[in-house]
Amino acid sequence: MEARLKNRHRAERRFRLFGGLAIFTSLIFLGALFAIIIQTGAGAFKQTRIALDMHLSPADFNAGQAVEGDWLERADYQAMIKRALRQAFPELRSRREKRSLYRMVSSGAAFQLRKKLRGDPGLIGTDFRIWVLASDDADMVFKGAVPRDAPVAHRRLDDRQMSVLEALEDTGRLRSQFNWTFFSAGDSREPELAGIAGAALGSLFSVLVCLALAFPLGVMTAVYLEEFAPKNRWTGFIEVNISNLAAVPSIVFGLLGLAMFLNIFGLPRSAPLVGGMVLALMTLPTIIIASRAAIKSVPPSVREAAFALGASPVQAVFHHILPLAMPGVLTGTIIGTAQALGETAPLLMIGMVAFVVDLPTNILDPATALPVQVFLWADSPERAFQERTAAAILVLLVFTCLMNLTAALLRKKYELKW
Amino acid sequence: MACLIAASTISILTTVGIVLSLIVESFQFFRMVPVSDFLFGLHWSPQTAIRADQVGASGAFGAIPLLAGTLLISAIALSVSGPVGLLAAIYLAEYASPRFRSLVKPMLEILAGIPTVVYGFFAAIVIAPLLRQGGESIGLEVSSESALAAGLVMGAMTIPFVSSLSDDAITAVPDSLREAALGLGSTRSETIVRVILRAALPGIAGGLLLTASRVIGETMIVVMAAGLTANLTINPLEAVTTVTVQIVTLLTGDQEFDSAKTLSAFALGLLLFTVTLTLNVAALKIVKTYREQYQ
Amino acid sequence: MAHAPTLTQVAEIPNSATIGLLGDNPLALLKHPEARTGKPAKMTSRGLSVSYANKPALHDVDLDIPVNRVTALIGPSGCGKTTYIRCLNRMNDIIDTCRVEGSVTHDGEDIYAPDQDVVRLRTRVGMVFQKPNPFPKSIYDNTAYGPRIHGMTGSRDEERALVLDSLRRAGLLDEVRDRLDAPGTSLSGGQQQRLCIARAIAVRPEVILMDEPCSALDPIATARIEELIAALKQDYTIVIVTHSMQQARRLSDKTAFFHLGRLVEQGNTEDVFEAPQDGRTRDYVMGRIG
């Protein structure tokens, strides 16, 4: 019996250890997930720029032929950038050498130059310096995301481009600055020009539509079921139905959106309106369940007090009970919205996966959403896109975590009030 | 009042909408492909005809390889989240100090709040290459879209799911049973394994069923980390494809709405909906009767 | 524990010597009248104080539990009697905020000593709770639970014999003989409580603690449990918490009266009920407080 007791205590310690290990493993996974995404994504918030010394003559713009305003639009800025590059590295003569030189700057450099000149046409004819975007390959090497001694196939800069990079660096014509493009631009095929603004706007529109639909519908359903519905088979059926809807795979909601909203109602594909409608249907059960719990937790004395003062049932609910249940309702709504914000699969079904460069301006414009943007970029082979994928994830996580945190605080603040 | 009643029917309409749209489209599909071919066919290759006027070149629509792939990945996921989630719940409910519990529980819940697309990225960018390298170093060939990578990450994602549902079930077991077992000289682990888990079993089983339904319907992780081609295998190191992956591949990009290829996605959706609904109904029923037992 | 007589010590020392042992304080005789119960102490507590989350629940309790006797703990609700009985097998350990000071001995061993094994202690000091709490298992498995975890029986036959014997001792066997596989929860309340007693006996403890074992039962079931307790004291040392003074009087040999977390009076049951020394005890047994 003594030996057995010893074994039993050993088994006890082992069991406890397993429990601790399970928690440890989960936390390690959580930590690794965040660490790797932060590590991968941090670089995307910085962007490399190359200084080009420009000297542009009016002849470059064929100013004599075009009308005012138009000539600035039409000029061949690409050629001007290339010329500036050639002048900076006159030793590179052959076609191949020159072509690899051109690939050091982004194709967006020409747009930058145009923008600068539109702002200040007086620069024409003078010497000025412009910091243009580096190409994504140069960017990755300069930021150290790709080691300089990596094999060429992996580094994607050949030795000639490396020496150009080092020459630029030595003469102080290379610098790293905060990546505003990432927050202000729409999608692009070029990583250095791609941003999340379009996706974020798409997400914003979808979530607003979702909230505008799901919040009133959810609260009204909860009020009806909790306060007015007769306890019969029909309401029982509604209840079972709601709890089952909460567990239907999200992609099925996408199929519903595709078949109903797009094919039968003929709503536009890829529009945040449809995305929001699908998300609203998905969020509805969450809001209903949370709101019912919140309404249920309001003590009956409040209801009785309202009735005693002569309030009608509807007045009692909307003037007295619902305001008291609001923290719980809002908690559920925020959690539901956070889920909707992170949802991807149903949006794929209704076509919010298109390559959209322009920022959406209203809920009918074609758009993507943040998580869909993550999905799209994750598929791109360029390393720079991988970095941006992680950065987009970080932005997405900041929003969902903030929302969940708000919900948690709200719940903590108002819990056990009675 | 009419407003309130109308609002409460929206959820019913949603269900009706789902069922109708799935059934109508599936019905069209089954006019082109026999139901038995779909349910029992061992071959899945939904190519459409190269020319529109071609007849009969619409490929094979046997769903078995997809179901097998889904089951394989789900099994891997559940074999991670089941034990880990349950053990974590046990530790939190029975061993941890209130302070530790209040600190760790929200951290685990963060795992549940992370969008699935993030897990997909993590599986594809981190776990899959890691498994591949690990496999190489011991002479195993691991596909870069292995079922294992997707399954493991899906498992990690559902840990908080299992743990919070099990936690509910465990804390619902009355303390009197705990005291009875301890009073007879059981160690804590004996109390847990022989008495508490036994009593909480229905609740835990219900939770696992809900998790299974969630795992089967999970889309983004498998779309990003699992394969695209149907492969009937039980080897977790190979690439398999799942029902949800096929739905996404069939329906993204350009589509004509009357081809068997597009419509087959709805048949798959109907299959998915039926399976998950069955699991949910069963789970809710188990959990409900269990709750009543201790109230 | 110098001043805590152990089983062997007390057994060997004649009554006069016990008096001498406590002789410094003449009042001690009134507080420790083991001498008159004629039985040595199986368990003792000295200076036992308990608090929950810094709220004191029990203050400085010295009490001896005589072997093979029934000791009743009585007092108004909230007086600390349940807290006290739960100290005797360290069930209070489960409560995180609970702090125990002082000493409790079992056969002269300090049960709160750091090297003391709670699991072993609880196999020697069994417990029956206020509400019947059978496991959600069959009647047979309920009874066999203790023997199984402790590995007390070598073969299935041995185990069966032990289970049947325990059920018989608990007076339940005749009622359940042909449905041992039925769930324990399917029994009536009184039967469930006897099943819990059978479950406790099956571990072959030396002491059985009973925390208001009849409070959830009807009078007929209560009467059966009382008969059972009277029969069990042949083989076991029994401590019973009860709120029923009649029950304490009928059942116990020794009675300890608790009030507001203090042990007010202890002694032979007759003495406590017939000639209480303390005014509070008198008020309580006469029904004026409680």
XYZ file of N, CA and C in Angstrom, chain A residues 245-261 278-279 281-282 342-351 353 375, chain B residues 14 17-19 21-22 70 116 213-224 242-252 264-274 276:
228
model
N -27.833 28.415 -36.193
C -27.239 29.365 -37.149
C -25.871 29.818 -36.668
N -25.745 29.961 -35.343
C -24.476 30.426 -34.782
C -23.340 29.478 -35.123
N -23.656 28.228 -35.410
C -22.594 27.261 -35.656
C -22.513 26.825 -37.119
N -23.266 27.472 -37.995
C -23.163 27.140 -39.420
C -21.835 27.683 -39.957
N -21.088 26.888 -40.719
C -19.805 27.358 -41.240
C -19.979 28.649 -42.038
N -19.012 29.549 -41.893
C -19.162 30.860 -42.512
C -19.270 30.768 -44.022
N -18.615 29.759 -44.593
C -18.615 29.681 -46.054
C -20.020 29.413 -46.585
N -20.841 28.754 -45.781
C -22.214 28.489 -46.198
C -22.992 29.806 -46.321
N -22.693 30.740 -45.411
C -23.312 32.059 -45.531
C -22.881 32.728 -46.838
N -21.632 32.470 -47.219
C -21.139 33.000 -48.480
C -21.934 32.439 -49.651
N -22.214 31.134 -49.587
C -22.996 30.506 -50.658
C -24.380 31.124 -50.729
N -24.955 31.401 -49.541
C -26.264 32.050 -49.500
C -26.189 33.406 -50.189
N -25.147 34.173 -49.835
C -24.990 35.496 -50.427
C -24.884 35.422 -51.940
N -24.104 34.440 -52.400
C -23.906 34.291 -53.835
C -25.217 33.940 -54.534
N -25.915 32.953 -54.000
C -27.122 32.490 -54.672
C -28.264 33.492 -54.548
N -28.404 34.091 -53.356
C -29.547 34.984 -53.134
C -29.247 36.412 -53.569
N -28.276 37.015 -52.887
C -28.070 38.447 -53.079
C -27.556 38.760 -54.487
N -24.066 39.844 -45.846
C -23.724 38.462 -45.469
C -23.172 38.429 -44.045
N -22.270 39.389 -43.752
C -21.696 39.419 -42.411
C -22.779 39.666 -41.363
N -25.887 38.686 -41.408
C -26.594 37.439 -41.129
C -25.776 36.547 -40.209
N -24.423 36.593 -40.399
C -23.569 35.764 -39.557
C -23.475 36.288 -38.137
N -12.918 39.997 -39.038
C -11.879 39.027 -39.370
C -12.334 37.969 -40.353
N -13.588 37.996 -40.733
C -14.149 36.932 -41.555
C -13.686 37.067 -43.013
N -13.320 35.955 -43.616
C -12.804 35.991 -44.979
C -13.632 35.171 -45.948
N -13.893 33.925 -45.552
C -14.448 32.958 -46.496
C -15.726 33.434 -47.195
N -16.711 33.966 -46.463
C -17.949 34.351 -47.176
C -17.692 35.488 -48.163
N -16.699 36.333 -47.877
C -16.413 37.441 -48.796
C -15.823 36.924 -50.099
N -15.080 35.800 -49.995
C -14.538 35.207 -51.222
C -15.680 34.774 -52.129
N -16.739 34.260 -51.526
C -17.860 33.731 -52.302
C -18.574 34.825 -53.091
N -18.638 36.033 -52.521
C -19.403 37.068 -53.201
C -18.489 38.008 -53.985
N -17.280 37.516 -54.263
C -16.427 38.225 -55.204
C -15.638 39.382 -54.638
N -12.808 39.467 -53.805
C -11.409 39.075 -53.885
C -10.750 39.676 -55.103
N -5.238 37.420 -47.488
C -5.315 36.184 -48.263
C -4.679 36.368 -49.637
N -33.181 33.451 -42.798
C -31.806 33.126 -43.153
C -31.646 31.628 -43.369
N -33.377 30.602 -46.395
C -32.589 31.051 -47.540
C -31.423 30.114 -47.807
N -30.727 29.768 -46.747
C -29.576 28.872 -46.910
C -30.040 27.548 -47.507
N -31.058 26.971 -46.873
C -31.505 25.656 -47.314
C -32.000 25.719 -48.752
N -31.369 27.978 -51.180
C -30.382 28.229 -52.230
C -29.495 27.007 -52.424
N -29.151 26.320 -51.325
C -28.321 25.129 -51.486
C -29.082 24.047 -52.235
N -11.104 16.092 -45.727
C -11.678 16.878 -44.628
C -11.552 16.124 -43.322
N -9.214 33.734 -38.863
C -8.682 32.468 -39.352
C -7.667 32.661 -40.465
N -17.568 20.248 -35.607
C -18.351 20.902 -36.651
C -17.654 22.167 -37.114
N -17.055 22.865 -36.173
C -16.313 24.077 -36.501
C -15.102 23.767 -37.386
N -14.416 22.686 -37.042
C -13.207 22.306 -37.769
C -13.554 21.866 -39.194
N -14.643 21.126 -39.312
C -15.039 20.636 -40.640
C -15.405 21.807 -41.554
N -16.044 22.817 -40.973
C -16.465 23.943 -41.794
C -15.410 25.011 -41.959
N -14.270 24.861 -41.282
C -13.227 25.882 -41.349
C -12.679 25.973 -42.783
N -12.517 27.182 -43.247
C -12.169 27.356 -44.653
C -10.772 27.931 -44.878
N -10.490 29.082 -44.258
C -9.297 29.827 -44.671
C -8.000 29.050 -44.450
N -7.889 28.373 -43.306
C -6.638 27.667 -43.031
C -6.359 26.652 -44.126
N -7.392 25.887 -44.485
C -7.157 24.851 -45.503
C -6.978 25.463 -46.889
N -7.690 26.551 -47.165
C -7.511 27.178 -48.476
C -6.062 27.633 -48.631
N -5.483 28.151 -47.552
C -4.129 28.688 -47.659
C -3.050 27.638 -47.453
N -9.962 19.625 -49.275
C -11.164 19.463 -48.451
C -12.384 20.020 -49.162
N -13.516 19.774 -48.585
C -14.777 20.260 -49.145
C -14.740 21.789 -49.274
N -14.309 22.443 -48.191
C -14.345 23.910 -48.214
C -13.352 24.474 -49.233
N -12.183 23.856 -49.335
C -11.205 24.333 -50.320
C -11.813 24.276 -51.714
N -12.494 23.175 -52.014
C -13.068 23.023 -53.348
C -14.162 24.048 -53.601
N -14.964 24.323 -52.568
C -16.015 25.327 -52.756
C -15.373 26.650 -53.145
N -14.323 27.017 -52.432
C -13.673 28.299 -52.717
C -13.054 28.288 -54.114
N -12.329 27.221 -54.442
C -11.689 27.209 -55.759
C -12.706 27.211 -56.880
N -13.816 26.515 -56.661
C -14.809 26.445 -57.734
C -15.512 27.783 -57.927
N -15.626 28.558 -56.876
C -16.468 29.751 -56.961
C -15.712 31.065 -57.013
N -14.392 31.032 -56.881
C -13.689 32.304 -57.038
C -13.247 32.427 -58.481
N -21.525 22.272 -58.646
C -21.056 21.245 -57.720
C -20.654 21.870 -56.390
N -20.230 23.146 -56.423
C -19.879 23.822 -55.178
C -21.076 23.876 -54.241
N -22.255 24.072 -54.825
C -23.445 24.138 -53.975
C -23.801 22.766 -53.419
N -23.568 21.737 -54.233
C -23.802 20.389 -53.723
C -22.857 20.115 -52.551
N -21.594 20.562 -52.704
C -20.646 20.403 -51.599
C -21.114 21.207 -50.389
N -21.619 22.429 -50.657
C -22.127 23.265 -49.574
C -23.269 22.579 -48.844
N -24.148 21.945 -49.615
C -25.279 21.237 -49.004
C -24.777 20.107 -48.120
N -23.785 19.399 -48.626
C -23.189 18.294 -47.866
C -22.602 18.827 -46.560
N -21.839 19.914 -46.675
C -21.188 20.521 -45.517
C -22.228 20.976 -44.505
N -23.265 21.634 -45.016
C -24.314 22.153 -44.142
C -25.004 21.007 -43.399
N -25.306 19.924 -44.136
C -25.985 18.800 -43.508
C -25.133 18.199 -42.400
N -22.539 19.516 -40.696
C -22.323 20.369 -39.530
C -23.618 20.556 -38.751
